[in-house]
Short mmCIF file of C-alpha atoms in Angstrom, two decimals:
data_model
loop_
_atom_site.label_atom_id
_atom_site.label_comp_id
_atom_site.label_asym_id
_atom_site.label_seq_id
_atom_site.Cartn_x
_atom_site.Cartn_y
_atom_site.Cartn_z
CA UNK A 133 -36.23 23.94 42.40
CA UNK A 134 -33.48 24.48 40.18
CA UNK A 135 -31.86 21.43 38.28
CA UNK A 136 -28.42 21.46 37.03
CA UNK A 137 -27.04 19.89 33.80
CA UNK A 138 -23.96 20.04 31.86
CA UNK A 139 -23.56 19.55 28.20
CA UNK A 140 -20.26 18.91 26.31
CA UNK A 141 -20.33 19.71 22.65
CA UNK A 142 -18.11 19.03 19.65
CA UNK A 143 -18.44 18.29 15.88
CA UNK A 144 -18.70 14.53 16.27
CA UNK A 145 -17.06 11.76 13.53
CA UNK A 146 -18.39 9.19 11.65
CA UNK A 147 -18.94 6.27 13.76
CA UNK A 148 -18.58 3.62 10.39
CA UNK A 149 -17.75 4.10 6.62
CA UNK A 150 -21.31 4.92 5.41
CA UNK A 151 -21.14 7.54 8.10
CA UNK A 152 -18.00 9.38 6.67
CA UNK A 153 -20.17 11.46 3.31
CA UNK A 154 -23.26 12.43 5.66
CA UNK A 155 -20.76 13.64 8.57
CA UNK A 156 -19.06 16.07 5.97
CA UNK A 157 -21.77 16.82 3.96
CA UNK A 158 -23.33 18.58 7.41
CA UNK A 159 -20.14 19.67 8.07
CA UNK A 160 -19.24 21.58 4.84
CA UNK A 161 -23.45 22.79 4.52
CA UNK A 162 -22.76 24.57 7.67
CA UNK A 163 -21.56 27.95 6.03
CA UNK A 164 -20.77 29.83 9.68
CA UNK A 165 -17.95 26.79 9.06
CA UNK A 166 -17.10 27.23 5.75
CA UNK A 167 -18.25 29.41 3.64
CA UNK A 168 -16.67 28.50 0.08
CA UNK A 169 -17.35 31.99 -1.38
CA UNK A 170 -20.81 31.12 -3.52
CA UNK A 171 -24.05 32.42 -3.11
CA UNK A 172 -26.40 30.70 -0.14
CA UNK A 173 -28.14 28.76 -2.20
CA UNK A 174 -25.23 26.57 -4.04
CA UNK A 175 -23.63 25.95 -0.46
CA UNK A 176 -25.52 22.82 -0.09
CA UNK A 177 -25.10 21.57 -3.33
CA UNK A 178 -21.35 22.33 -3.11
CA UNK A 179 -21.09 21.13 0.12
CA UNK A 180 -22.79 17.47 -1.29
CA UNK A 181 -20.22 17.37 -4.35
CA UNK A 182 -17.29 18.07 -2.01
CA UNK A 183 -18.56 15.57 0.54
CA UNK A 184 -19.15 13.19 -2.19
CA UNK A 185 -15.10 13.56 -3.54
CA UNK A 186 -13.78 13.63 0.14
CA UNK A 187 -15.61 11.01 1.25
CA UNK A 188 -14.12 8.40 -1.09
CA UNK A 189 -10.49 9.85 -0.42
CA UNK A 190 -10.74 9.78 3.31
CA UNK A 191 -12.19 6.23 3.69
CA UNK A 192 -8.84 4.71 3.36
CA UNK A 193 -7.77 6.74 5.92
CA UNK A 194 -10.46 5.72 8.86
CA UNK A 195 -9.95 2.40 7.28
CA UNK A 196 -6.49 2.85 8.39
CA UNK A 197 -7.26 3.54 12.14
CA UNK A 198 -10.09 0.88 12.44
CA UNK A 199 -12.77 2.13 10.26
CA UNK A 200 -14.38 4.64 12.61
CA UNK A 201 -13.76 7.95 14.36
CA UNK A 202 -12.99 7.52 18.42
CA UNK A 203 -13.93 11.27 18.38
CA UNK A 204 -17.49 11.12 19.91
CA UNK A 205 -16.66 7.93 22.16
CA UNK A 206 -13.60 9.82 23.81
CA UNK A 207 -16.34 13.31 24.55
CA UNK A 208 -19.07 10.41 26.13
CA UNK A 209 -16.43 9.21 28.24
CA UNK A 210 -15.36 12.99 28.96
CA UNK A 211 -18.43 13.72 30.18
CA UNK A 212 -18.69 10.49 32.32
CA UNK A 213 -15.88 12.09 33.73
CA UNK A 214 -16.86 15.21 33.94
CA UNK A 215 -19.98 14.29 35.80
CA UNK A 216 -18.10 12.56 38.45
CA UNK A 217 -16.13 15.05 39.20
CA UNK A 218 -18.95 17.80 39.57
CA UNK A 219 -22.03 15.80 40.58
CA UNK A 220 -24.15 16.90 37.76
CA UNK A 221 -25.64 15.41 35.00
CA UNK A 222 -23.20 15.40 31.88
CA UNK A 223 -25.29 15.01 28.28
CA UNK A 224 -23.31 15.24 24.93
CA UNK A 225 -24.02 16.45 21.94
CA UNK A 226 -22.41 16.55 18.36
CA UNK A 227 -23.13 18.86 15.46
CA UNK A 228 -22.67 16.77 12.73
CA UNK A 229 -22.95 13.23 13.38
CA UNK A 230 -24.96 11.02 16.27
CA UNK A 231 -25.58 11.97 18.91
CA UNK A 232 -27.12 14.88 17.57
CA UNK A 233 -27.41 17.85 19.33
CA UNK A 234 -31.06 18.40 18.73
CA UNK A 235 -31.69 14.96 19.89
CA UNK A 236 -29.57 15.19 22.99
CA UNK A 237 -31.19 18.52 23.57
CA UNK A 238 -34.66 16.75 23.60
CA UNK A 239 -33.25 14.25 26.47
CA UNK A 240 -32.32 17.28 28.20
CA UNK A 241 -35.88 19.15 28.53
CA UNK A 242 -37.50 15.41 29.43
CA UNK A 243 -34.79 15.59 32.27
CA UNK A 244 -35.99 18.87 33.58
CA UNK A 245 -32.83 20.50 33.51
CA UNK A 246 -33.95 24.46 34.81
CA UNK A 247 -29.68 25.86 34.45
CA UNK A 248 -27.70 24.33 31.87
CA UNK A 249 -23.55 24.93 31.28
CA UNK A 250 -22.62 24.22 27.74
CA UNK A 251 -18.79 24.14 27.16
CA UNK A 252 -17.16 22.52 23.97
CA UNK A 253 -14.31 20.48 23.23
CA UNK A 254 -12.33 23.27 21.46
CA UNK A 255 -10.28 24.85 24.07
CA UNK A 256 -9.59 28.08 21.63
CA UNK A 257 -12.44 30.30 20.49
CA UNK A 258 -13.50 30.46 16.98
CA UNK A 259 -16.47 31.40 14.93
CA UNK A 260 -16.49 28.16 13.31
CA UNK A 261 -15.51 25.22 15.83
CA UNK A 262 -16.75 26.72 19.53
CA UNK A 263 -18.56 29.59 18.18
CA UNK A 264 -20.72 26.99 15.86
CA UNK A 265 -21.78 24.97 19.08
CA UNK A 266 -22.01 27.73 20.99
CA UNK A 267 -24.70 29.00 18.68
CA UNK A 268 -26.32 26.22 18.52
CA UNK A 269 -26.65 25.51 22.05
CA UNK A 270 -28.87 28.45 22.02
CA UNK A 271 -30.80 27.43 19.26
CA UNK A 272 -32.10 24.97 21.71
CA UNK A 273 -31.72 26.65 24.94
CA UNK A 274 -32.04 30.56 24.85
CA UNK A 275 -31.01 30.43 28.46
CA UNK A 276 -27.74 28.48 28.18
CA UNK A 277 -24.71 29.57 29.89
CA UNK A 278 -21.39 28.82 27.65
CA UNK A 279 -18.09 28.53 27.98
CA UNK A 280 -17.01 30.75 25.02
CA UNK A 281 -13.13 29.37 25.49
CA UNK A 282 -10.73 27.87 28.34
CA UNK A 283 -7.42 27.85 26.51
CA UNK A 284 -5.35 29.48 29.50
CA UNK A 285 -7.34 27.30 32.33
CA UNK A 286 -4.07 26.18 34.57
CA UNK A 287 -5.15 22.68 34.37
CA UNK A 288 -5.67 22.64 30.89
CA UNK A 289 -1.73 24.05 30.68
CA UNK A 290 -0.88 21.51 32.97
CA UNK A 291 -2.65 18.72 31.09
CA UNK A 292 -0.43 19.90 27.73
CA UNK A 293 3.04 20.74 29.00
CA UNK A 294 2.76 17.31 31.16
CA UNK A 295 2.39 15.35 27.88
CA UNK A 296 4.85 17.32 26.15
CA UNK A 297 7.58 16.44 29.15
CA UNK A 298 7.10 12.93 28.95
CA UNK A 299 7.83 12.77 24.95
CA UNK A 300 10.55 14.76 25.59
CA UNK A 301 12.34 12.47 27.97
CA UNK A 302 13.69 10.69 25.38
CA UNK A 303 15.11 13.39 23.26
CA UNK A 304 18.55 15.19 23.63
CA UNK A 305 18.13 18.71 20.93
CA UNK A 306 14.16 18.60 20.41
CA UNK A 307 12.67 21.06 18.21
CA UNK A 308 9.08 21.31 19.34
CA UNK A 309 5.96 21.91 16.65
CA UNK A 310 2.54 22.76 18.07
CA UNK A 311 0.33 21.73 15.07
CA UNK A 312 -3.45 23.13 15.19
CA UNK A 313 -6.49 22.54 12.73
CA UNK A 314 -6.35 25.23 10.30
CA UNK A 315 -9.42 27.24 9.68
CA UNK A 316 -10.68 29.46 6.70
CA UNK A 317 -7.83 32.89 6.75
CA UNK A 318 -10.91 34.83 5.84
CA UNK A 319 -12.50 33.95 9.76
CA UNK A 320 -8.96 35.59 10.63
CA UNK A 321 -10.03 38.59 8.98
CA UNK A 322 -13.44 38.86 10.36
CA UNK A 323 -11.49 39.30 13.74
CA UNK A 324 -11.74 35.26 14.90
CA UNK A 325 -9.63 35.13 17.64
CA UNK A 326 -7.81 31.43 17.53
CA UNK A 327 -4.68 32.37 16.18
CA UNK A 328 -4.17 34.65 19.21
CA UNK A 329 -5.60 32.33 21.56
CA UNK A 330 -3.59 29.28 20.22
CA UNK A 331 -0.22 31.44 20.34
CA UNK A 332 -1.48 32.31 24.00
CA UNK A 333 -1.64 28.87 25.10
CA UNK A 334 1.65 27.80 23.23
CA UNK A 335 3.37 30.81 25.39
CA UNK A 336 2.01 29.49 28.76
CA UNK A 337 3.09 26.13 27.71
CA UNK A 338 6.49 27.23 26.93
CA UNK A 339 7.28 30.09 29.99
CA UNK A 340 10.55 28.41 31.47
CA UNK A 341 11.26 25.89 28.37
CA UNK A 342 14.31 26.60 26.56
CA UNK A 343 13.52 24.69 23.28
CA UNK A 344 13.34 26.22 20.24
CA UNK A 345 9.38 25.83 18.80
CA UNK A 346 6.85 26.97 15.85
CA UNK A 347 3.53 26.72 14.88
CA UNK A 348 1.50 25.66 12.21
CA UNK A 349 -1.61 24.79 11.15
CA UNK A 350 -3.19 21.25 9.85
CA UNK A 351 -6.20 19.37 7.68
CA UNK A 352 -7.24 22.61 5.43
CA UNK A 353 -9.95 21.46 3.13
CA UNK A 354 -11.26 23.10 -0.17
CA UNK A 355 -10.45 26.03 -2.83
CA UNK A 356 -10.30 28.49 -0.22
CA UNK A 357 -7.64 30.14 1.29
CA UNK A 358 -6.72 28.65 4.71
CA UNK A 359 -4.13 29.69 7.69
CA UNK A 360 -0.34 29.23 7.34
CA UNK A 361 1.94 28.11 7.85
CA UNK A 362 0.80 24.50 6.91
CA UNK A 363 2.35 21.74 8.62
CA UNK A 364 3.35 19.61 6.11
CA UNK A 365 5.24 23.02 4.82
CA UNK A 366 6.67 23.40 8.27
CA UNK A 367 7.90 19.99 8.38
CA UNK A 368 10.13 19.94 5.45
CA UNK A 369 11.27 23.43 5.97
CA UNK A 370 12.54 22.36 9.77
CA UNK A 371 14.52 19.04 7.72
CA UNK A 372 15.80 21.17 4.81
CA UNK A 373 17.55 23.35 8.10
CA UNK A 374 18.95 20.43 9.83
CA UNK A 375 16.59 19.84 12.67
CA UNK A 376 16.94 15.27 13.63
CA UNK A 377 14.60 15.91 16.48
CA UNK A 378 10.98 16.85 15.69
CA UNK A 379 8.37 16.54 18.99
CA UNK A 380 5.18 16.80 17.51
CA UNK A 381 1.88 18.48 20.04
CA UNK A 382 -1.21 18.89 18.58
CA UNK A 383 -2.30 22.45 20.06
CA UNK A 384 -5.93 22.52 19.21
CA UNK A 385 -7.21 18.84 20.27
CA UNK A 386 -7.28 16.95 23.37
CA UNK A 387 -8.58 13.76 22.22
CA UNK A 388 -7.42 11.37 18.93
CA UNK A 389 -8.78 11.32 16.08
CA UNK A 390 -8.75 11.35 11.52
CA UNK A 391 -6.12 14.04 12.19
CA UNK A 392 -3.97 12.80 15.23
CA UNK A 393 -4.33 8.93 14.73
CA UNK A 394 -3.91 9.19 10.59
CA UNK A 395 -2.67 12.54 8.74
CA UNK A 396 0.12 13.49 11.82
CA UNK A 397 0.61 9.62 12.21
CA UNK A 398 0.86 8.55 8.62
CA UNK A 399 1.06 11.14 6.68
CA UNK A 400 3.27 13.65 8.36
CA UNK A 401 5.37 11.53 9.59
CA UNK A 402 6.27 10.59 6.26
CA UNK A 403 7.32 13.94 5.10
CA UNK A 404 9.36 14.31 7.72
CA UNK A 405 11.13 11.13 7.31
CA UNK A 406 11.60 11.99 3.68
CA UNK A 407 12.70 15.57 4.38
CA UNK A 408 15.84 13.43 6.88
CA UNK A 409 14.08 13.80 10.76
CA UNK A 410 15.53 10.89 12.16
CA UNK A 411 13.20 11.08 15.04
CA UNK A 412 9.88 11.98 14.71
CA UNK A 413 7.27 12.02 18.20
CA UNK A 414 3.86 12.84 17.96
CA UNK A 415 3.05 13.68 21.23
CA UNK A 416 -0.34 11.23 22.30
CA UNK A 417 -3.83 13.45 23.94
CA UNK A 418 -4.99 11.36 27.25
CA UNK A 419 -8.07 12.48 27.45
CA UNK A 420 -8.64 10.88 30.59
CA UNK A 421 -5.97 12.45 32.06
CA UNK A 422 -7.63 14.35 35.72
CA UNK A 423 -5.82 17.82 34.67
CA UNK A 424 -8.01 17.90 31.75
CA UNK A 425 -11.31 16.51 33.03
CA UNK A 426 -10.27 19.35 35.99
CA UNK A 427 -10.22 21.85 33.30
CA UNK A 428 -13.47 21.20 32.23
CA UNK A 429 -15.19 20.52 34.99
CA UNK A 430 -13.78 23.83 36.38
CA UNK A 431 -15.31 25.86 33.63
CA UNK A 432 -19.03 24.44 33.75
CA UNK A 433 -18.60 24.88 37.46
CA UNK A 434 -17.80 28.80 37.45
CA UNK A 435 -21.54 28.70 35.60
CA UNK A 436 -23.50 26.87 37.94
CA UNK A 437 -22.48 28.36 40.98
CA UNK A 438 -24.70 29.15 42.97
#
């Protein structure tokens, strides 16, 4: 008899400030994520030294919005969603802090799931953020199926131009700036393809909109060579050309977190303040919102059918 499951996956956060070095250190070990250009064997040690800096520079930050990340809280309560709405059993599972994966994975094998759909939290495909749970989904499940990326699911569209509408209400010449994480350029070259898929969603979002828009990317980490244009850049460019309106989506999340709830909150809205945008909205992510649980629910769905 078969037995369905679903698992959500994402990259977790650091659920207190002794959690914040051993999040990143995973994080930045994982070279499919980053790799800083060094041979295998000095990723680790890299990875602990830069972990070890970052660490001590971010803590102010998740000091700043309560001392934790609401990142894996928001994907459990997700997948209570989720499993509502489908009728299956919802497990979640982060990469990099608790719940671990592997852990979660062991709950799932003591639950006797036989058909398992594995989607993660990053709408947009890339090697490093969906590709990275994708792959290790199979490490524990060679018979996973996986949502490889939903970023022009209806309801996910929905879910984002809904959000944007009501932050525009109160605006009279917006200029609209979808912000996403930025990733390593070098993935870009390898043929990763988020920048398409984020500039795909942006244009779905935007069909019928007559308001002038960019985007840029956000939170690049390192020595390496990341996407552009960054936001920060973006953001003082748009003031130095007169723009008083600035409405503020961030494209590749749908929950808060260090980079919605501090560096766009805090930190960007500081540069644009300084570079003379009177009015600066960051648009909020409900991710409780039903077009987005929809949206996800939809894709493990299409798996387990039948």
């Amino acid at each position: 008899m078969l037995k369905k499951a679903n698992l959500i996956v994402y990259m977790g956060g650091p659920s207190d400030i002794k959690e914040i070095k051993p999040f990143l250190y995973r994080l930045f070990s994982d070279r499919d994520l980053i790799n800083f250009g060094v041979p295998e064997f000095l990723q680790k040690p890299l990875a602990y030294i830069i972990a070890t800096i970052r660490s001590k520079k971010v803590a102010p930050n998740y000091q700043a919005i309560g001392g934790s990340s609401p990142t894996v809280k928001y994907a459990i309560e997700i997948a209570k969603a989720v499993e509502e709405i489908t009728g299956v059993k919802t497990f979640t599972g982060m990469l990099y802090s608790a719940p671990l994966l592997k852990e979660v994975a062991a709950e799932i094998k003591d639950y006797g799931a036989t058909e398992i759909a594995a989607i993660s939290l990053y709408p947009h495909y890339s090697f490093a953020t969906a590709g990275a749970c994708v792959r290790d989904v199979k490490k524990h499940f060679k018979n996973a199926k996986t949502v490889k990326s939903w970023c022009r699911n209806p309801h996910y569209i929905t879910w984002i131009r809904k959000q944007l509408e009501n932050s525009l209400k109160n605006t009279k010449n917006p200029f609209i700036l979808f912000s996403a994480h930025s990733l390593p350029a070098y993935l870009i070259e390898r043929g990763d393809p988020y920048i398409k898929e984020i500039e795909d969603t942006v244009s779905l979002v935007m069909k019928g909109l007559d308001i002038p828009f960019s985007i840029s990317y956000q939170s690049k980490v390192g020595p390496i060579k990341w996407l552009e244009p960054a936001t920060e850049e973006v953001i003082e460019k748009l003031g130095k050309e007169g723009i008083k309106e600035l409405v503020v989506f961030p494209i590749s999340f749908i929950s808060e977190h260090i980079e919605t709830l501090f560096e766009l909150d805090v930190e960007y809205r500081e540069v644009a303040e300084k570079a003379g945008i009177e009015k600066y909205i960051r648009v909020p992510l409900n991710h409780r919102d039903k077009d987005l649980i929809t949206a996800i629910s939809q894709e493990c769905q299409k798996l387990l059918r039948g």
